[in-house]
Coordinates of C-alpha atoms in Angstrom, one line a residue:
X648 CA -9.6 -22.1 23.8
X649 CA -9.7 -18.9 25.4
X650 CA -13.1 -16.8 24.3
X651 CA -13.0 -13.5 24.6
X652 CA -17.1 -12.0 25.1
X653 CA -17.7 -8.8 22.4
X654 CA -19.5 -6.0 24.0
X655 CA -23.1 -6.5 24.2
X656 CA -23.5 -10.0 23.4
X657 CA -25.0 -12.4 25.6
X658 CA -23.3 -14.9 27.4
X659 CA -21.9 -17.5 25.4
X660 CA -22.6 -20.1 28.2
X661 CA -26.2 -19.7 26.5
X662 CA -25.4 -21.4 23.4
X663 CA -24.0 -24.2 25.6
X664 CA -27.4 -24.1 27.3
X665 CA -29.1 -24.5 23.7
X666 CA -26.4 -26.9 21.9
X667 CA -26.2 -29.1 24.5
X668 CA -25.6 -32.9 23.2
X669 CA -28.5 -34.5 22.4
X670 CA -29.1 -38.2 24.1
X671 CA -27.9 -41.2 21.9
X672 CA -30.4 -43.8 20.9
X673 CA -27.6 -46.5 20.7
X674 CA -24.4 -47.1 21.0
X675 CA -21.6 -46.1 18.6
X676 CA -19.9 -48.9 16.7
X677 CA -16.8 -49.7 15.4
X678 CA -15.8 -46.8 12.8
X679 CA -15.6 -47.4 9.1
X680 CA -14.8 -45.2 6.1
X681 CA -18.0 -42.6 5.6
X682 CA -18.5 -43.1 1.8
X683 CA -19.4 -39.8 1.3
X684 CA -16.4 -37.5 2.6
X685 CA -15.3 -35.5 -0.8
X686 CA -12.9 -32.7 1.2
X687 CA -10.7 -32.2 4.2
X688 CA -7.8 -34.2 5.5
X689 CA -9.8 -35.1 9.1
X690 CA -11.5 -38.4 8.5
X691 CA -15.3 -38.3 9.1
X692 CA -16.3 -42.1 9.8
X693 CA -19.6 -43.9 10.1
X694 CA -20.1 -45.3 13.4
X695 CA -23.9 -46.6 13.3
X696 CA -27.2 -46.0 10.9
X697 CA -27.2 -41.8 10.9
X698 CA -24.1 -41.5 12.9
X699 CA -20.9 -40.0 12.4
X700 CA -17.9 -39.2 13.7
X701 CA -14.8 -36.7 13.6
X702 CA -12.1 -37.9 15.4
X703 CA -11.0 -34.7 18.4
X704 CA -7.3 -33.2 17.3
X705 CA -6.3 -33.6 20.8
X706 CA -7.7 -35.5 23.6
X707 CA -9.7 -34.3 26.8
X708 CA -12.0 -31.2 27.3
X709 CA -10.0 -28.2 25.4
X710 CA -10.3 -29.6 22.0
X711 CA -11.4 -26.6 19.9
X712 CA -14.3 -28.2 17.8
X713 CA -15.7 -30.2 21.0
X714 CA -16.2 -25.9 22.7
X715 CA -17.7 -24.6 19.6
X716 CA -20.4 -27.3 20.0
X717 CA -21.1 -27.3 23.7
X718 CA -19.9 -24.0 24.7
X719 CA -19.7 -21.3 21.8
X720 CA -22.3 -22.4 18.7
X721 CA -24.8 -19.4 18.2
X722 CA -28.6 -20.1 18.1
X723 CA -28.7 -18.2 14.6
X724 CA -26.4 -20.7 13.3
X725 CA -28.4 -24.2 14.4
X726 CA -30.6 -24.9 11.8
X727 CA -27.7 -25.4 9.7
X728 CA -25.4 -27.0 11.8
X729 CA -25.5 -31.0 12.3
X730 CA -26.8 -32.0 15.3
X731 CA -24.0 -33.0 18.2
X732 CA -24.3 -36.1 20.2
X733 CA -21.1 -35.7 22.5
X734 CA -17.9 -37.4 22.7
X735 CA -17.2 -41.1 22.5
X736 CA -14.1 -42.7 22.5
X737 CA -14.2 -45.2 18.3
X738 CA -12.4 -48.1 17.8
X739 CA -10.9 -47.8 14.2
X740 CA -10.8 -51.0 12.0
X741 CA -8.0 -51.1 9.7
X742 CA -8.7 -51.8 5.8
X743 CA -7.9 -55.3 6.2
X744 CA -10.3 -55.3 9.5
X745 CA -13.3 -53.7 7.9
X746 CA -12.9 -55.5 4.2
X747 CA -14.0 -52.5 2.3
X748 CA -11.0 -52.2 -0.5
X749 CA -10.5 -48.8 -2.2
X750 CA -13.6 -48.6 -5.3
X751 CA -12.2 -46.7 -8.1
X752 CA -12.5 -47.1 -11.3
X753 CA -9.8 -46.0 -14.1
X754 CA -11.5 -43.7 -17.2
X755 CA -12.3 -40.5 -15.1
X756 CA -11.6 -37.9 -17.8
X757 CA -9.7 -35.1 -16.0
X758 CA -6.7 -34.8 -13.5
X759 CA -8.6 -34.8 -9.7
X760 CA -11.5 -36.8 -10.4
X761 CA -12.4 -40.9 -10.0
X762 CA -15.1 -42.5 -10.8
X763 CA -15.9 -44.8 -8.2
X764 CA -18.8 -47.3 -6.3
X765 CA -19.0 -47.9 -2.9
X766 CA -16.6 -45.2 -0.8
X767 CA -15.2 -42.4 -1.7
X768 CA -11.8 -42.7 -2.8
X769 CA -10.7 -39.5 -0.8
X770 CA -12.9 -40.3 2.1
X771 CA -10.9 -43.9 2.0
X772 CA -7.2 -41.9 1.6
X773 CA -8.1 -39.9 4.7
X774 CA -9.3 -43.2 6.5
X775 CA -6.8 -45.1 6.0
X776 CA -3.8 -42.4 6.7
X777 CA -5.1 -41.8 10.3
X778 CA -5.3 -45.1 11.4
X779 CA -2.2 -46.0 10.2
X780 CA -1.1 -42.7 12.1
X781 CA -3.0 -43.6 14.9
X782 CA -1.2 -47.1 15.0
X783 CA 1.8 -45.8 14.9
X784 CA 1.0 -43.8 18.6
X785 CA -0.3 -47.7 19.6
X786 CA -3.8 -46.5 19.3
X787 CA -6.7 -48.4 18.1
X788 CA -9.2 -45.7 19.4
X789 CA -9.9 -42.2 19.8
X790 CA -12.2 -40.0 21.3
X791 CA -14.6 -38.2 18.3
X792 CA -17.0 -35.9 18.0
X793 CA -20.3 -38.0 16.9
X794 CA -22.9 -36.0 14.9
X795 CA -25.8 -36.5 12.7
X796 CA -25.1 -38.2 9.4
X797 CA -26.1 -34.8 6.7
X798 CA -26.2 -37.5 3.9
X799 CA -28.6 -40.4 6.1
X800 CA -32.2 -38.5 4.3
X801 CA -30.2 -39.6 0.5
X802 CA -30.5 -42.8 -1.1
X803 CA -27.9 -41.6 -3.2
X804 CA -26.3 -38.0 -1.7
X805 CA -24.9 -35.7 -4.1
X806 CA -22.5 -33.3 -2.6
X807 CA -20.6 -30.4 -3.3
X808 CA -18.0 -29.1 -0.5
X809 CA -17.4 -25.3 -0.6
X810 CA -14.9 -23.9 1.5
X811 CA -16.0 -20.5 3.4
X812 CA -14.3 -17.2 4.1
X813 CA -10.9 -15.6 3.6
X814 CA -9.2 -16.8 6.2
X815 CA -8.3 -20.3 7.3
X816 CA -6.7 -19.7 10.7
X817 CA -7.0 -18.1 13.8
X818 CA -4.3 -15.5 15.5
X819 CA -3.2 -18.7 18.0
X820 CA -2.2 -21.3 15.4
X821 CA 1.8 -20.2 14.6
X822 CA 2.6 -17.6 12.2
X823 CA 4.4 -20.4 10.0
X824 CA 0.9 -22.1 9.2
X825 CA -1.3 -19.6 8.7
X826 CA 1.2 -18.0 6.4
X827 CA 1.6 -21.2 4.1
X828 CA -2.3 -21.0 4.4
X829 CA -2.5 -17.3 3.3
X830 CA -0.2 -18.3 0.3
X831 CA -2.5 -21.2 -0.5
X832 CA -5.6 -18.7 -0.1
X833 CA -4.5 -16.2 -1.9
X834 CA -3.9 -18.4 -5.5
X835 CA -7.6 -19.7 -5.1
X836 CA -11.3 -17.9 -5.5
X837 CA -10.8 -17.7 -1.9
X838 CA -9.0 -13.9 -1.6
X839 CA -11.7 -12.4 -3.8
X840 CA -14.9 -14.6 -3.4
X841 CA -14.6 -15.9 -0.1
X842 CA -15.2 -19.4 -1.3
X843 CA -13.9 -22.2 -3.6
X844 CA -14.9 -25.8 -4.2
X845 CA -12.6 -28.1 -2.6
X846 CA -14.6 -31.7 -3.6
X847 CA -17.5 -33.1 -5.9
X848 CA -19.7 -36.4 -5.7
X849 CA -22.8 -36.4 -7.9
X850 CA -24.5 -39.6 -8.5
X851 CA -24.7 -41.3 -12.2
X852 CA -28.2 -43.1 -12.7
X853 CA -27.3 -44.7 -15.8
X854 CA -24.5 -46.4 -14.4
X855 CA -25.4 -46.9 -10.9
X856 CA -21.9 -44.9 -9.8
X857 CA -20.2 -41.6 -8.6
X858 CA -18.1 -38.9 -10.4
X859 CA -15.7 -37.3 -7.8
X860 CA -13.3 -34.1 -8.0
X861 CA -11.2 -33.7 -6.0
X862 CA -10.2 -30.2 -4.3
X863 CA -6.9 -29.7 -6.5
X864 CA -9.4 -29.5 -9.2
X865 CA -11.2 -27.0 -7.3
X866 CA -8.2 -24.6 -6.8
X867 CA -7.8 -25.0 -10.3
X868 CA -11.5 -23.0 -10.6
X869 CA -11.6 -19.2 -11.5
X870 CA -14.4 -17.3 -10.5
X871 CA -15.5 -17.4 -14.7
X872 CA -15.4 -21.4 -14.4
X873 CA -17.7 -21.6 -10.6
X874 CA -21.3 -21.0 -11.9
X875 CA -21.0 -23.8 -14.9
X876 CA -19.2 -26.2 -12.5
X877 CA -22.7 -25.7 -10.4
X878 CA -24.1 -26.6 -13.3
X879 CA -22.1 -29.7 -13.9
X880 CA -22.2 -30.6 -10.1
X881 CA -26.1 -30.8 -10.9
X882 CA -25.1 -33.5 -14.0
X883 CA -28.5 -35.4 -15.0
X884 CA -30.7 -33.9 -12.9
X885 CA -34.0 -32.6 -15.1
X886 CA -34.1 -28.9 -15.7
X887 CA -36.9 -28.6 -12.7
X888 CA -35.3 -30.4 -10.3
X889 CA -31.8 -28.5 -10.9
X890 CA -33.8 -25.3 -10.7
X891 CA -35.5 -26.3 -7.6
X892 CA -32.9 -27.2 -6.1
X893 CA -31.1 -23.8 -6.6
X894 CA -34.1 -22.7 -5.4
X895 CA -33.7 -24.2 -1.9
X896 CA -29.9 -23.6 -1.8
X897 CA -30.5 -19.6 -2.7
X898 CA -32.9 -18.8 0.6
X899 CA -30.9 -21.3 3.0
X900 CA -27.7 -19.1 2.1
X901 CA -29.8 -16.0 2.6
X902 CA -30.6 -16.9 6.1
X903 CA -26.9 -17.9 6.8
X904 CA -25.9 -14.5 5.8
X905 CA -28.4 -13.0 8.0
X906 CA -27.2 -15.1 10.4
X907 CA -23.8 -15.2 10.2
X908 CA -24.2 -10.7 10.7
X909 CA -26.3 -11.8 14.2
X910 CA -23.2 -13.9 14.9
X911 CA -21.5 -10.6 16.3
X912 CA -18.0 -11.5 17.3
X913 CA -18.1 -14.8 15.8
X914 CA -15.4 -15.8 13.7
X915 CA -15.7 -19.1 11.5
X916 CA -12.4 -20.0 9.6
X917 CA -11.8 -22.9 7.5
X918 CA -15.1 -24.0 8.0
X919 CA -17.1 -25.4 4.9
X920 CA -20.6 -25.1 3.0
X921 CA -22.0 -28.4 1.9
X922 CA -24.5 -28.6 -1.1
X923 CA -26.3 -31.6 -1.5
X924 CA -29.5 -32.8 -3.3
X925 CA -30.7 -36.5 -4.0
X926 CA -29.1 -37.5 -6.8
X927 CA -31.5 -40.5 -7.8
X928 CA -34.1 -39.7 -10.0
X929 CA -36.5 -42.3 -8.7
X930 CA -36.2 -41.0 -4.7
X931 CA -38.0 -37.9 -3.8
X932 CA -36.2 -35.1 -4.7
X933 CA -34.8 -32.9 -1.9
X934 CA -32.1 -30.4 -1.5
X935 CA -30.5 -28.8 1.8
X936 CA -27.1 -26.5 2.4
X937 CA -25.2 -27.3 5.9
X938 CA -21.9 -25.9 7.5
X939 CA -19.4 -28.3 9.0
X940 CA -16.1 -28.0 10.1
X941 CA -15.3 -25.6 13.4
X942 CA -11.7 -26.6 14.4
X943 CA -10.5 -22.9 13.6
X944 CA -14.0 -21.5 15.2
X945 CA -13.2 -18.5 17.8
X946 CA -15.5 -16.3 19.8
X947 CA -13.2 -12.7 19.2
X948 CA -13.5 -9.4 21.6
X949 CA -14.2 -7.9 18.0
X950 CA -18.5 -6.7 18.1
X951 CA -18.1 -7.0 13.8
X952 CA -19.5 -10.6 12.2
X953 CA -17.4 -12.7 9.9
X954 CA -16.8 -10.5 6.8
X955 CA -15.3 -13.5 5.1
X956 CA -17.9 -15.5 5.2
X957 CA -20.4 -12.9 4.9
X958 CA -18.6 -12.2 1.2
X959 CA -18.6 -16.2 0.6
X960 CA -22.6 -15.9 1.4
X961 CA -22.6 -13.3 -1.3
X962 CA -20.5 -14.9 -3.6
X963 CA -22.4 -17.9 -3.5
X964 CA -25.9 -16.0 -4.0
X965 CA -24.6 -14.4 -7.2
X966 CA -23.2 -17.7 -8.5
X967 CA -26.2 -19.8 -8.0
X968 CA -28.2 -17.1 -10.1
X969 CA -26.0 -17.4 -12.8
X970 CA -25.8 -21.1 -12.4
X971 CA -29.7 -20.4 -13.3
X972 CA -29.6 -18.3 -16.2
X973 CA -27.5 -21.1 -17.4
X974 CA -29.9 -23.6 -16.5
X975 CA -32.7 -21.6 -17.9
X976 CA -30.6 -21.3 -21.4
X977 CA -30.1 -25.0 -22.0
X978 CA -26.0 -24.0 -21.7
X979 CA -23.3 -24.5 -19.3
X980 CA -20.1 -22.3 -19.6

């Protein structure tokens, strides 16, 4: 990853200085499916209690994710990132190793969603691809990035994963992929919001299990459908606790915008938003808004911030209000 340093800004060994990884209490264990992974193609695996990890796209010291934390992270941006713990080289049991079969269960009422107990049906589809990739290199480990577990404060983690800015790829990744991403970008709420929902898990007291959608439901989401899929993400919550929680999420985005615009030079693609809020009624009720996902991350020679994300902020700030009103009405759209 080459960084180039904008005029004026300090030293980006700085943020190395101040994102340094933090000491592990234990040691990692052998990785299993993370039962709460609703988006990307990269598993995220649970490795011990309120550890994960993200397995590196390439191995040794260049991998792009691995510099954003230890090299490039800005100290406007910590509070909402998780906290980093290093590398480790994870073992990855197979679905036969581990025992944990796929949890689905048929009668989900729309193309893209599952209802399911127990893991994640798309955080299961992206485990158990990569290991079978990862087989086929005669691999049985990896080196991974292993970070604080966002969902460990939840008995029962609702999450909705929002995909951030315009852009999904840097100027180094070839021409051929960052045009089938513009194509893919450009039929989605992504060209004009700066956002769109690419994967839903909120919790169903009554039942005791999870309603997913997927993110091909979410590309399926106009900008007129976002603010009552909000409300729907917040499914049986109580009118209180939905409008607290909007609440929190409304000044945690506020201070990411501000600072994502101290973030001169910074440039975040492809990286994603997560929403979550307890989803059990009898737990205390908390909310929270973290980013994730800095594979595409780059430090630019450019002194402007991220306009793309800086619109997503905006976006989202206008479609949390209106998720609101509709709270407030007794109506979803």
């Amino acid at each position: 990853l080459e960084a180039s340093q904008p005029p004026g800004m300090a030293d980006p060994a700085g943020a190395a200085a101040a994102t340094a990884a933090a000491p592990l209490a234990e040691e990692v264990g052998v990785a299993v499916p993370f039962s709460h992974q609703v988006g990307g193609h990269t598993p995220c695996v649970r490795v011990s209690a309120g550890l994960v990890a993200k397995p590196l796209s390439g191995r040794g010291e260049r991998s792009d994710e691995r510099v954003f934390y230890e090299q490039l992270l800005p100290r406007s941006l910590r509070e909402f990132v998780p906290r980093y713990y290093g590398v480790r080289d994870v073992s990855f049991a197979s679905g036969t190793d581990q025992g944990t079969e796929e949890s689905s269960v048929p009668g989900a009422a729309a193309a893209g969603a599952a209802i399911f107990e127990g893991v994640n049906p798309w955080g299961r589809q992206c485990y158990d691809r990569y290991v079978a990739q990862l087989r086929q290199r005669g691999h049985t480990s990896w080196p991974c990035l292993v970070l604080e577990d966002l969902m460990a404060r939840y008995t029962h983690p609702c999450v909705l994963d929002i995909k951030m800015g315009t852009r999904a790829h840097p100027d180094d990744v070839p021409e051929e992929k960052r045009a089938a991403a513009r194509a893919k970008w450009a039929a989605t709420t992504s060209a004009t919001l700066g956002l769109r929902f690419c994967g839903m898990q909120r919790y169903q007291p009554a039942s005791g299990r999870n309603l997913f959608e997927d993110k091909y439901h979410g590309r399926e989401l106009r900008e007129s459908d976002l603010p009552g899929a909000l409300v729907r993400f917040l499914g049986l919550c109580d009118r209180s606790a939905a409008e607290s929680h909007i609440k929190v999420w409304l000044a945690a985005v506020e201070r990411l915008s501000a600072a994502v615009q101290e973030a001169a030079g910074y440039r975040f693609y492809s990286c994603s938003l997560l929403l979550l809020f307890e989803g059990d009624p009898a737990s205390n009720p908390r909310a929270d808004a973290r980013l994730i996902d800095f594979a595409n991350a780059r430090l630019t020679a450019d002194p402007d911030c991220d306009r793309g994300l800086l619109l997503g902020c905006a976006s989202l700030l206008s479609l949390l209000a209106r998720a609101g009103t509709l709270l407030a009405a007794g109506s979803a759209a």
